Amino acid sequence: MHHINRRPAEECTKDFDEVDQGLPKSTVVLEARRCMDCPRPKCVEGCPVGIDIPGFIKEVAEGHFRKASRILKADNMLPAICGRVCPQEHQCEGMCILGIKDKPIAIGQIERFIADWEAEAGPELPPVAPSTRKRVAIVGSGPAGITAAAECAKAGHDVTIFESLHAPGGVLTYGIPNFRLPKDIVQREIDQVLELGATLKCNHIVGRSITADELLAYDAVFLGTGAGLPYFMGIPGENLGGVYSANEFLTRINLMHADRFPDYDTPVKKGQHVVVIGGGNVAMDSARVARRMGADVTLVYRRRQEDLPARAPETENAIIEGITFLCCANPVEILGEKKVDGIKCIKMEMCAVDASGRPSPQPMTGDEAHFTLKADVVIEAIGQGPNPLLVSLIPGLERAKKGNVVVDEDGRTSIPHVFAGGDIASGAATVIQAMGSAKHAAQAMNRMLAE
Ligand code: FAD
Ligand code: SF4
């Protein structure tokens, strides 16, 4: 793993400012010079939007930052975001040839540097084709919707993005905390897409303030409504005060600024002993946010520490920031009268390998198997599913068992002029996968509109 230029834990757990400070220019250029400009670059195969990685890195190595930025933005309109939150260790960097014997090229850090450099130096927009007068509706302004909007706007279409919340960005805004992804950076990159000519309409819930019929009247429609429906464990005590889904907890703080209540209207319970259930990125974000709200935080995960699905750097950050990890344990009941005052768990043991390729966790038996943790806030971060509101209202729209919209290889749904991409089609995935599928779908929309 690469060195992270992080602020000291005792300082950064007291505020919501960015933890990773990025690499300085001199280090970025030296790092870029390590790239071998491979004839068959494996790194590109690992990038869901197909950025010409050796191409942009070569320009960085020669100090041509503007040229590097042009190459980067030709395939990715959200580079400062992706440089910060993509799981590069499983994608471009995970495939980099140099990683076999040495450290891979720090592609994410170089991408981030160039994106931030461009913002300072003055952003340059890609060319936009003359107006086609075709009307495209995009539902949802997460990474999928924003990417589809950019592709369709560049093709000269009249693009309108509908977003139900009061601010754009989807999970980038309401889910991923500021200390990992500063909100001014999200806004900055979305603003660039809007400058291509797309119109953003916030506070517009498609299915309520706009009907499905009105939506379907557009020449082409892209559904990017995400997987914002939280799953719950279904254990006793989940209705007690102080129990949150990670989605609600993070939204209250990231979007509604509950950490600054009563200056802002939305409150959130400030726990002293917070228990977070889950082991993914969402659990790590919830735990680190609760830590910044002043709590002692314990993360309860049913498998072993080495099985944690969160990105390795995020787990490392959580450990550095003092989160306690309680692995091989599963909650069975949340305790309390009206409010949470504890959580009962059972120890788990690892048994035969299951469908995920990992040993399957099974509850232990006997008196010693149960234990109780002190808790006044419990946050469940065990996964989320497709947002059902709109997609259930569109007649004839085929959906799979889990509720996600069924699409073909071009992102086309069962309705010919309706496309979908991102988490609503794939189930909860990643920012860059959402962008990759949206880009692909938008290119198919553009081909259809050109016919
Ligand atoms: P979303 O980002 O969910 O956006 C959907 C948008 O549609 C939302 O703004 C929603 O309000 C809007 N919408 C829904 N219904 C309607 C409607 N009817 N009308 C109008 N608007 C509507 N991925 C990574 O790659 N790296 C990470 O570090 C990472 N961390 C994460 C941390 C958290 C806390 C969470 C929850 C997810 C994380 N992910 C991460 C996953 C990633 O954020 C998602 O895969 C990605 O945001 C999906 O993009 P999307 O555009 O499909 O959906
Ligand atoms: Fe450079 Fe690694 Fe890509 Fe090769 S695989 S071109 S060394 S970043």
Coordinates of C-alpha atoms and ligand atoms in Angstrom, one line a residue:
M1 CA 0.0 0.0 0.0
H2 CA 1.2 3.5 -0.7
H3 CA 2.2 6.0 1.9
I4 CA -0.8 8.2 2.8
N5 CA 0.0 11.8 3.6
R6 CA -2.5 11.9 6.4
R7 CA -3.0 14.4 9.2
P8 CA -2.2 13.1 12.7
A9 CA -5.1 11.1 14.2
E10 CA -5.4 13.3 17.3
E11 CA -5.9 16.3 15.1
C12 CA -8.1 14.9 12.4
T13 CA -10.6 13.1 14.7
K14 CA -11.5 16.5 16.0
D15 CA -12.8 17.9 12.7
F16 CA -14.4 16.8 9.4
D17 CA -11.6 18.2 7.2
E18 CA -9.8 16.0 4.7
V19 CA -7.5 13.4 6.3
D20 CA -5.4 12.5 3.2
Q21 CA -3.5 15.6 2.2
G22 CA -2.4 14.2 -1.2
L23 CA 1.2 14.0 -2.4
P24 CA 3.4 17.1 -3.3
K25 CA 4.2 17.9 -6.9
S26 CA 7.8 16.7 -6.7
T27 CA 6.7 13.3 -5.4
V28 CA 4.0 13.0 -8.0
V29 CA 6.4 13.7 -10.8
L30 CA 9.0 11.2 -9.5
E31 CA 6.2 8.6 -9.1
A32 CA 5.0 9.2 -12.7
R33 CA 8.6 8.7 -13.9
R34 CA 8.6 5.1 -12.5
C35 CA 5.9 4.2 -15.1
M36 CA 7.2 1.9 -17.8
D37 CA 4.6 3.1 -20.4
C38 CA 3.8 -0.6 -21.1
P39 CA 2.9 -1.5 -24.7
R40 CA 0.0 -3.5 -23.3
P41 CA -0.9 -1.6 -20.2
K42 CA -2.6 -3.8 -17.7
C43 CA -3.6 -0.8 -15.6
V44 CA -6.1 0.3 -18.3
E45 CA -7.8 -3.1 -18.3
G46 CA -8.4 -2.5 -14.6
C47 CA -10.2 0.9 -15.2
P48 CA -13.9 0.6 -15.7
V49 CA -13.9 3.9 -17.7
G50 CA -10.8 3.0 -19.7
I51 CA -8.7 6.1 -19.0
D52 CA -5.4 6.2 -21.0
I53 CA -3.4 5.8 -17.9
P54 CA 0.1 5.5 -19.3
G55 CA -0.8 8.4 -21.7
F56 CA -1.6 10.8 -18.9
I57 CA 1.1 9.6 -16.6
K58 CA 3.7 10.2 -19.3
E59 CA 2.6 13.8 -19.6
V60 CA 2.9 14.2 -15.8
A61 CA 6.4 12.7 -15.8
E62 CA 7.4 15.4 -18.3
G63 CA 5.7 18.2 -16.3
H64 CA 2.9 18.7 -18.9
F65 CA 0.0 18.9 -16.5
R66 CA -2.5 20.5 -18.8
K67 CA -2.0 17.8 -21.4
A68 CA -2.3 15.2 -18.7
S69 CA -5.6 16.7 -17.5
R70 CA -7.0 16.7 -21.1
I71 CA -6.2 13.0 -21.4
L72 CA -7.7 12.2 -18.0
K73 CA -10.9 14.2 -18.6
A74 CA -11.5 12.7 -22.0
D75 CA -12.6 9.6 -20.2
N76 CA -13.5 10.8 -16.7
M77 CA -15.3 14.0 -15.8
L78 CA -14.9 13.3 -12.1
P79 CA -11.1 12.8 -11.6
A80 CA -10.7 14.6 -8.3
I81 CA -13.5 12.4 -6.9
C82 CA -12.2 9.1 -8.3
G83 CA -8.6 9.9 -7.3
R84 CA -9.9 10.0 -3.7
V85 CA -12.4 7.3 -3.4
C86 CA -11.8 4.6 -6.1
P87 CA -10.6 1.2 -4.8
Q88 CA -7.4 1.5 -7.0
E89 CA -5.8 -1.4 -5.2
H90 CA -8.4 -3.7 -6.9
Q91 CA -8.5 -1.8 -10.2
C92 CA -5.7 0.1 -12.1
E93 CA -3.1 -0.2 -9.3
G94 CA -4.1 -3.8 -8.6
M95 CA -3.3 -4.6 -12.2
C96 CA -0.1 -2.5 -12.6
I97 CA 2.8 -4.6 -13.8
L98 CA 5.2 -2.9 -11.3
G99 CA 3.1 -4.3 -8.5
I100 CA 4.3 -7.8 -9.1
K101 CA 7.8 -7.1 -7.7
D102 CA 7.5 -3.6 -6.2
K103 CA 4.9 -1.0 -5.4
P104 CA 2.4 -0.3 -8.2
I105 CA 2.4 3.3 -9.6
A106 CA 0.3 5.5 -7.3
I107 CA -2.2 6.1 -10.1
G108 CA -5.0 7.4 -7.8
Q109 CA -2.7 10.0 -6.1
I110 CA -1.4 11.2 -9.5
E111 CA -5.0 11.5 -10.8
R112 CA -6.0 13.4 -7.8
F113 CA -3.0 15.8 -8.1
I114 CA -3.8 16.5 -11.7
A115 CA -7.5 17.1 -11.1
D116 CA -6.7 19.5 -8.2
W117 CA -4.0 21.2 -10.3
E118 CA -6.5 21.8 -13.1
A119 CA -9.0 23.3 -10.7
E120 CA -6.4 25.8 -9.5
A121 CA -5.0 26.5 -13.0
G122 CA -8.4 27.0 -14.5
P123 CA -10.6 24.2 -15.7
E124 CA -11.0 23.4 -19.4
L125 CA -14.2 21.9 -20.8
P126 CA -14.4 19.2 -23.4
P127 CA -16.0 20.3 -26.7
V128 CA -19.8 20.1 -27.0
A129 CA -21.6 19.2 -30.3
P130 CA -24.2 21.6 -31.8
S131 CA -27.7 21.3 -30.4
T132 CA -29.7 18.3 -31.5
R133 CA -32.9 19.5 -29.8
K134 CA -33.4 16.0 -28.4
R135 CA -34.6 16.0 -24.8
V136 CA -32.9 13.6 -22.4
A137 CA -34.0 13.1 -18.8
I138 CA -31.6 11.8 -16.2
V139 CA -33.0 10.7 -12.8
G140 CA -30.5 10.9 -10.0
S141 CA -27.4 13.0 -9.7
G142 CA -25.0 10.4 -8.2
P143 CA -21.9 9.4 -10.2
A144 CA -24.0 7.4 -12.6
G145 CA -26.5 10.3 -13.4
I146 CA -23.7 12.9 -13.6
T147 CA -21.6 10.8 -16.0
A148 CA -24.6 10.0 -18.2
A149 CA -25.5 13.7 -18.2
A150 CA -22.0 14.7 -19.3
E151 CA -21.9 12.2 -22.2
C152 CA -25.4 13.3 -23.5
A153 CA -24.6 17.0 -23.0
K154 CA -21.3 16.6 -25.0
A155 CA -23.4 15.0 -27.8
G156 CA -25.5 18.2 -28.0
H157 CA -28.7 17.0 -26.4
D158 CA -30.9 19.0 -24.1
V159 CA -30.2 17.3 -20.8
T160 CA -32.2 17.7 -17.5
I161 CA -31.1 16.0 -14.3
F162 CA -33.8 15.4 -11.7
E163 CA -32.6 15.0 -8.1
S164 CA -34.9 14.3 -5.1
L165 CA -32.6 15.8 -2.5
H166 CA -31.8 19.4 -2.1
A167 CA -28.1 18.9 -3.2
P168 CA -26.6 16.9 -6.1
G169 CA -24.0 14.1 -5.9
G170 CA -25.9 11.1 -4.5
V171 CA -23.7 9.1 -2.1
L172 CA -20.8 11.4 -3.0
T173 CA -22.6 14.1 -1.1
Y174 CA -24.8 12.4 1.5
G175 CA -22.9 9.2 2.2
I176 CA -19.1 9.6 1.9
P177 CA -18.0 11.9 4.7
N178 CA -16.2 15.2 4.1
F179 CA -12.9 14.0 5.6
R180 CA -12.6 11.5 2.8
L181 CA -14.2 13.5 0.0
P182 CA -14.6 17.2 0.6
K183 CA -18.0 18.5 -0.6
D184 CA -16.5 21.5 -2.4
I185 CA -14.7 19.1 -4.6
V186 CA -17.9 17.2 -5.4
Q187 CA -19.6 20.5 -6.2
R188 CA -16.7 21.7 -8.3
E189 CA -16.7 18.6 -10.6
I190 CA -20.5 18.6 -10.9
D191 CA -20.4 22.3 -11.8
Q192 CA -18.2 21.5 -14.7
V193 CA -20.7 18.9 -16.0
L194 CA -23.4 21.6 -15.7
E195 CA -21.3 24.0 -17.7
L196 CA -21.5 21.6 -20.6
G197 CA -25.1 22.7 -20.7
A198 CA -27.0 20.2 -18.5
T199 CA -29.7 21.6 -16.3
L200 CA -30.0 20.3 -12.7
K201 CA -33.4 20.3 -10.9
C202 CA -33.0 19.5 -7.2
N203 CA -35.9 18.8 -4.9
H204 CA -37.6 17.0 -7.8
I205 CA -38.7 13.4 -6.8
V206 CA -39.5 11.7 -10.0
G207 CA -42.6 9.6 -9.4
R208 CA -44.0 12.3 -7.1
S209 CA -43.3 15.9 -8.2
I210 CA -42.9 14.6 -11.8
T211 CA -45.0 11.6 -12.9
A212 CA -43.7 8.5 -14.7
D213 CA -45.7 9.6 -17.8
E214 CA -44.0 13.0 -17.9
L215 CA -40.7 11.2 -17.6
L216 CA -41.4 8.8 -20.4
A217 CA -42.3 11.7 -22.7
Y218 CA -38.6 12.6 -23.0
D219 CA -36.8 11.3 -26.1
A220 CA -34.4 9.3 -23.9
V221 CA -34.4 8.5 -20.2
F222 CA -31.5 7.4 -17.9
L223 CA -32.3 6.0 -14.5
G224 CA -29.5 6.4 -12.0
T225 CA -31.5 6.3 -8.8
G226 CA -29.0 4.2 -6.8
A227 CA -29.2 1.7 -4.0
G228 CA -30.2 3.9 -1.1
L229 CA -32.6 1.5 0.6
P230 CA -30.9 0.3 3.8
Y231 CA -31.1 -3.3 5.0
F232 CA -31.8 -4.1 8.6
M233 CA -30.8 -7.2 10.6
G234 CA -34.3 -7.9 11.7
I235 CA -33.4 -8.4 15.4
P236 CA -35.4 -7.3 18.5
G237 CA -34.8 -3.7 19.6
E238 CA -34.3 -2.1 16.2
N239 CA -37.1 0.4 16.9
L240 CA -35.5 1.8 20.0
G241 CA -34.4 5.4 20.1
G242 CA -30.7 5.7 19.1
V243 CA -30.8 3.0 16.4
Y244 CA -29.9 4.3 12.9
S245 CA -29.3 2.9 9.5
A246 CA -25.8 4.0 8.3
N247 CA -27.6 5.8 5.5
E248 CA -29.7 7.9 7.9
F249 CA -26.9 8.6 10.3
L250 CA -24.5 9.7 7.5
T251 CA -27.2 11.7 5.7
R252 CA -28.1 13.6 8.9
I253 CA -24.5 14.6 9.4
N254 CA -23.1 14.9 5.8
L255 CA -26.1 16.6 4.2
M256 CA -28.1 18.1 7.0
H257 CA -25.1 19.1 9.2
A258 CA -26.6 17.5 12.3
D259 CA -23.1 17.8 13.9
R260 CA -23.8 21.5 14.1
F261 CA -27.4 21.3 15.5
P262 CA -29.0 23.6 16.7
D263 CA -27.3 25.9 14.1
Y264 CA -28.9 23.6 11.6
D265 CA -32.4 22.1 12.0
T266 CA -31.6 18.4 12.0
P267 CA -30.5 16.7 15.2
V268 CA -28.7 13.4 15.7
K269 CA -28.1 11.5 18.9
K270 CA -24.6 12.0 20.1
G271 CA -23.6 8.7 21.7
Q272 CA -20.9 8.1 24.2
H273 CA -20.7 4.4 23.3
V274 CA -21.5 3.8 19.7
V275 CA -21.7 0.3 18.2
V276 CA -21.5 0.0 14.4
I277 CA -22.6 -3.2 12.8
G278 CA -20.9 -4.2 9.6
G279 CA -17.5 -4.3 8.0
G280 CA -17.6 -2.5 4.7
N281 CA -16.7 1.1 3.6
V282 CA -20.1 2.3 4.9
A283 CA -19.4 0.8 8.3
M284 CA -15.9 2.4 8.4
D285 CA -17.4 5.8 7.4
S286 CA -20.1 5.6 10.1
A287 CA -17.6 4.6 12.8
R288 CA -15.2 7.4 11.8
V289 CA -18.0 10.0 11.8
A290 CA -19.2 8.8 15.2
R291 CA -15.6 9.1 16.5
R292 CA -15.6 12.7 15.3
M293 CA -18.8 13.3 17.2
G294 CA -16.8 12.4 20.4
A295 CA -17.8 8.7 20.9
D296 CA -16.0 5.6 21.9
V297 CA -16.7 3.4 18.8
T298 CA -16.8 -0.4 18.5
L299 CA -17.3 -2.0 15.2
V300 CA -18.9 -5.5 15.3
Y301 CA -18.3 -7.7 12.4
R302 CA -19.4 -11.3 12.0
R303 CA -16.3 -12.6 10.1
R304 CA -12.6 -12.3 10.8
Q305 CA -10.6 -9.1 10.6
E306 CA -8.9 -10.3 7.4
D307 CA -12.3 -10.8 5.8
L308 CA -13.4 -7.1 6.3
P309 CA -14.8 -6.0 2.9
A310 CA -13.8 -2.4 3.4
R311 CA -10.9 -0.9 1.4
A312 CA -7.6 -1.6 3.2
P313 CA -6.7 2.1 3.6
E314 CA -10.1 2.8 5.2
T315 CA -9.7 0.0 7.7
E316 CA -6.2 1.3 8.5
N317 CA -7.6 4.8 9.0
A318 CA -10.3 3.5 11.3
I319 CA -7.7 1.6 13.4
I320 CA -5.4 4.7 13.6
E321 CA -8.3 6.8 14.7
G322 CA -9.0 4.5 17.6
I323 CA -12.0 2.5 16.5
T324 CA -12.2 -0.9 18.4
F325 CA -12.8 -3.9 16.1
L326 CA -14.8 -6.8 17.5
C327 CA -14.6 -9.5 14.8
C328 CA -16.3 -12.9 14.8
A329 CA -19.3 -11.5 16.6
N330 CA -22.9 -10.9 15.6
P331 CA -25.6 -8.8 17.4
V332 CA -28.7 -10.8 18.4
E333 CA -30.7 -8.1 20.3
I334 CA -30.5 -4.4 20.9
L335 CA -31.3 -3.8 24.6
G336 CA -33.2 -0.9 26.3
E337 CA -36.6 0.4 27.4
K338 CA -37.3 3.2 25.0
K339 CA -33.7 4.1 24.1
V340 CA -30.7 1.9 23.4
D341 CA -28.6 1.0 26.5
G342 CA -26.7 -2.0 25.2
I343 CA -26.4 -4.7 22.6
K344 CA -26.3 -8.4 23.0
C345 CA -24.0 -10.3 20.7
I346 CA -23.0 -13.9 20.0
K347 CA -19.5 -15.1 19.2
M348 CA -19.1 -16.6 15.8
E349 CA -16.9 -19.4 14.6
M350 CA -15.7 -19.9 11.0
C351 CA -16.9 -23.1 9.4
A352 CA -16.8 -24.6 5.9
V353 CA -16.0 -22.3 2.9
D354 CA -19.3 -20.8 1.6
A355 CA -20.4 -19.4 -1.8
S356 CA -18.3 -16.2 -1.3
G357 CA -15.1 -18.3 -1.1
R358 CA -14.6 -17.5 2.6
P359 CA -15.3 -19.6 5.7
S360 CA -18.9 -19.2 6.6
P361 CA -19.6 -17.6 10.1
Q362 CA -21.8 -19.7 12.4
P363 CA -23.0 -18.8 15.9
M364 CA -21.2 -20.6 18.7
T365 CA -23.2 -22.5 21.3
G366 CA -23.0 -22.6 25.1
D367 CA -23.3 -20.1 27.9
E368 CA -20.0 -18.4 27.1
A369 CA -21.1 -17.6 23.5
H370 CA -23.2 -14.5 24.5
F371 CA -21.9 -11.2 25.7
T372 CA -23.3 -7.7 26.1
L373 CA -21.7 -4.4 25.0
K374 CA -22.6 -1.0 26.5
A375 CA -24.2 1.2 23.8
D376 CA -26.3 4.3 23.5
V377 CA -26.2 4.5 19.7
V378 CA -26.3 1.6 17.3
I379 CA -25.6 2.1 13.6
E380 CA -26.5 -0.7 11.2
A381 CA -24.3 -0.8 8.1
I382 CA -25.1 -4.2 6.7
G383 CA -25.8 -3.2 3.1
Q384 CA -28.4 -1.5 1.0
G385 CA -30.7 -2.3 -1.9
P386 CA -32.1 -0.5 -5.0
N387 CA -34.3 2.5 -4.3
P388 CA -37.8 1.1 -5.2
L389 CA -39.8 4.4 -5.4
L390 CA -39.6 5.4 -9.0
V391 CA -38.8 2.1 -10.7
S392 CA -41.9 0.4 -9.2
L393 CA -44.1 3.2 -10.8
I394 CA -42.9 2.7 -14.4
P395 CA -45.2 0.2 -16.1
G396 CA -43.4 -2.6 -18.0
L397 CA -40.0 -1.9 -16.5
E398 CA -38.4 -5.3 -15.8
R399 CA -36.8 -5.8 -12.5
A400 CA -34.8 -8.6 -11.0
K401 CA -35.6 -10.4 -7.7
K402 CA -33.6 -8.0 -5.6
G403 CA -35.4 -5.1 -7.2
N404 CA -32.6 -3.8 -9.5
V405 CA -33.5 -2.8 -13.0
V406 CA -32.7 -5.4 -15.6
V407 CA -30.5 -4.0 -18.4
D408 CA -28.8 -5.4 -21.5
E409 CA -25.1 -4.9 -22.3
D410 CA -25.9 -1.4 -23.6
G411 CA -27.7 -0.4 -20.4
R412 CA -31.1 -0.6 -22.1
T413 CA -34.0 -1.6 -20.0
S414 CA -37.2 -3.5 -21.1
I415 CA -38.5 -0.1 -22.3
P416 CA -36.7 0.8 -25.6
H417 CA -35.9 4.5 -24.9
V418 CA -35.2 4.0 -21.1
F419 CA -31.7 3.2 -20.0
A420 CA -30.3 2.6 -16.5
G421 CA -26.8 2.4 -14.9
G422 CA -25.0 2.5 -11.5
D423 CA -26.3 0.9 -8.4
I424 CA -30.0 0.8 -9.5
A425 CA -28.9 -1.7 -12.2
S426 CA -25.9 -3.5 -10.6
G427 CA -26.9 -3.4 -6.9
A428 CA -24.6 -1.6 -4.5
A429 CA -21.1 -1.3 -6.1
T430 CA -18.5 1.4 -6.5
V431 CA -18.4 5.0 -7.8
I432 CA -16.3 4.1 -10.9
Q433 CA -18.4 1.1 -11.8
A434 CA -21.5 3.4 -11.6
M435 CA -19.7 5.8 -13.9
G436 CA -18.5 3.0 -16.3
S437 CA -22.0 1.6 -16.7
A438 CA -23.5 5.1 -17.1
K439 CA -21.0 6.1 -19.7
H440 CA -21.7 2.9 -21.7
A441 CA -25.5 3.5 -21.5
A442 CA -25.2 7.1 -22.4
Q443 CA -23.1 6.3 -25.5
A444 CA -25.9 3.8 -26.5
M445 CA -28.5 6.6 -25.9
N446 CA -26.5 8.9 -28.1
R447 CA -26.4 6.3 -30.9
M448 CA -30.2 5.8 -30.6
L449 CA -30.9 9.5 -30.7
A450 CA -28.7 9.9 -33.8
E451 CA -30.7 7.3 -35.7
Ligands
FAD1 P1 -26.2 7.2 -5.9 O1 -24.9 7.7 -5.6 O2 -26.9 6.5 -4.8 O3 -27.1 8.3 -6.5 C1 -28.5 8.1 -6.7 C2 -29.2 9.5 -6.7 O4 -30.5 9.3 -7.2 C3 -29.3 10.0 -5.3 O5 -28.9 11.4 -5.2 C4 -30.8 10.0 -5.0 O6 -31.3 11.0 -4.1 C5 -31.4 10.1 -6.4 N1 -32.8 9.6 -6.6 C6 -33.2 8.3 -6.2 N2 -34.5 8.2 -6.5 C7 -34.9 9.4 -7.1 C8 -36.1 9.8 -7.7 N3 -37.2 9.1 -7.7 N4 -36.2 11.1 -8.2 C9 -35.0 11.9 -8.2 N5 -33.8 11.5 -7.7 C10 -33.8 10.2 -7.2 N6 -17.7 3.5 -3.7 C11 -16.4 3.7 -4.0 O7 -16.0 3.5 -5.1 N7 -15.5 4.1 -3.1 C12 -15.9 4.4 -1.8 O8 -15.0 4.8 -1.0 C13 -17.2 4.3 -1.4 N8 -17.7 4.6 -0.2 C14 -19.0 4.5 0.1 C15 -19.4 5.0 1.3 C16 -20.8 5.0 1.6 C17 -21.3 5.5 3.0 C18 -21.7 4.5 0.7 C19 -23.2 4.4 1.0 C20 -21.3 4.0 -0.6 C21 -19.9 4.1 -0.9 N9 -19.5 3.7 -2.1 C22 -18.1 3.8 -2.4 C23 -20.4 3.2 -3.2 C24 -20.7 4.3 -4.2 O9 -20.9 5.5 -3.5 C25 -21.9 3.9 -5.0 O10 -21.7 2.7 -5.7 C26 -22.3 5.0 -6.0 O11 -22.5 6.2 -5.4 C27 -23.5 4.6 -6.9 O12 -23.8 5.7 -7.8 P2 -25.2 5.9 -8.4 O13 -25.1 7.1 -9.2 O14 -25.7 4.7 -9.0 O15 -26.2 6.1 -7.1
SF4_2 FE1 2.6 2.3 -16.0 FE2 1.8 0.2 -14.3 FE3 0.2 1.0 -16.4 FE4 2.5 -0.3 -16.9 S1 0.8 -1.1 -15.8 S2 1.7 1.5 -18.0 S3 3.8 0.6 -15.3 S4 0.8 2.3 -14.6

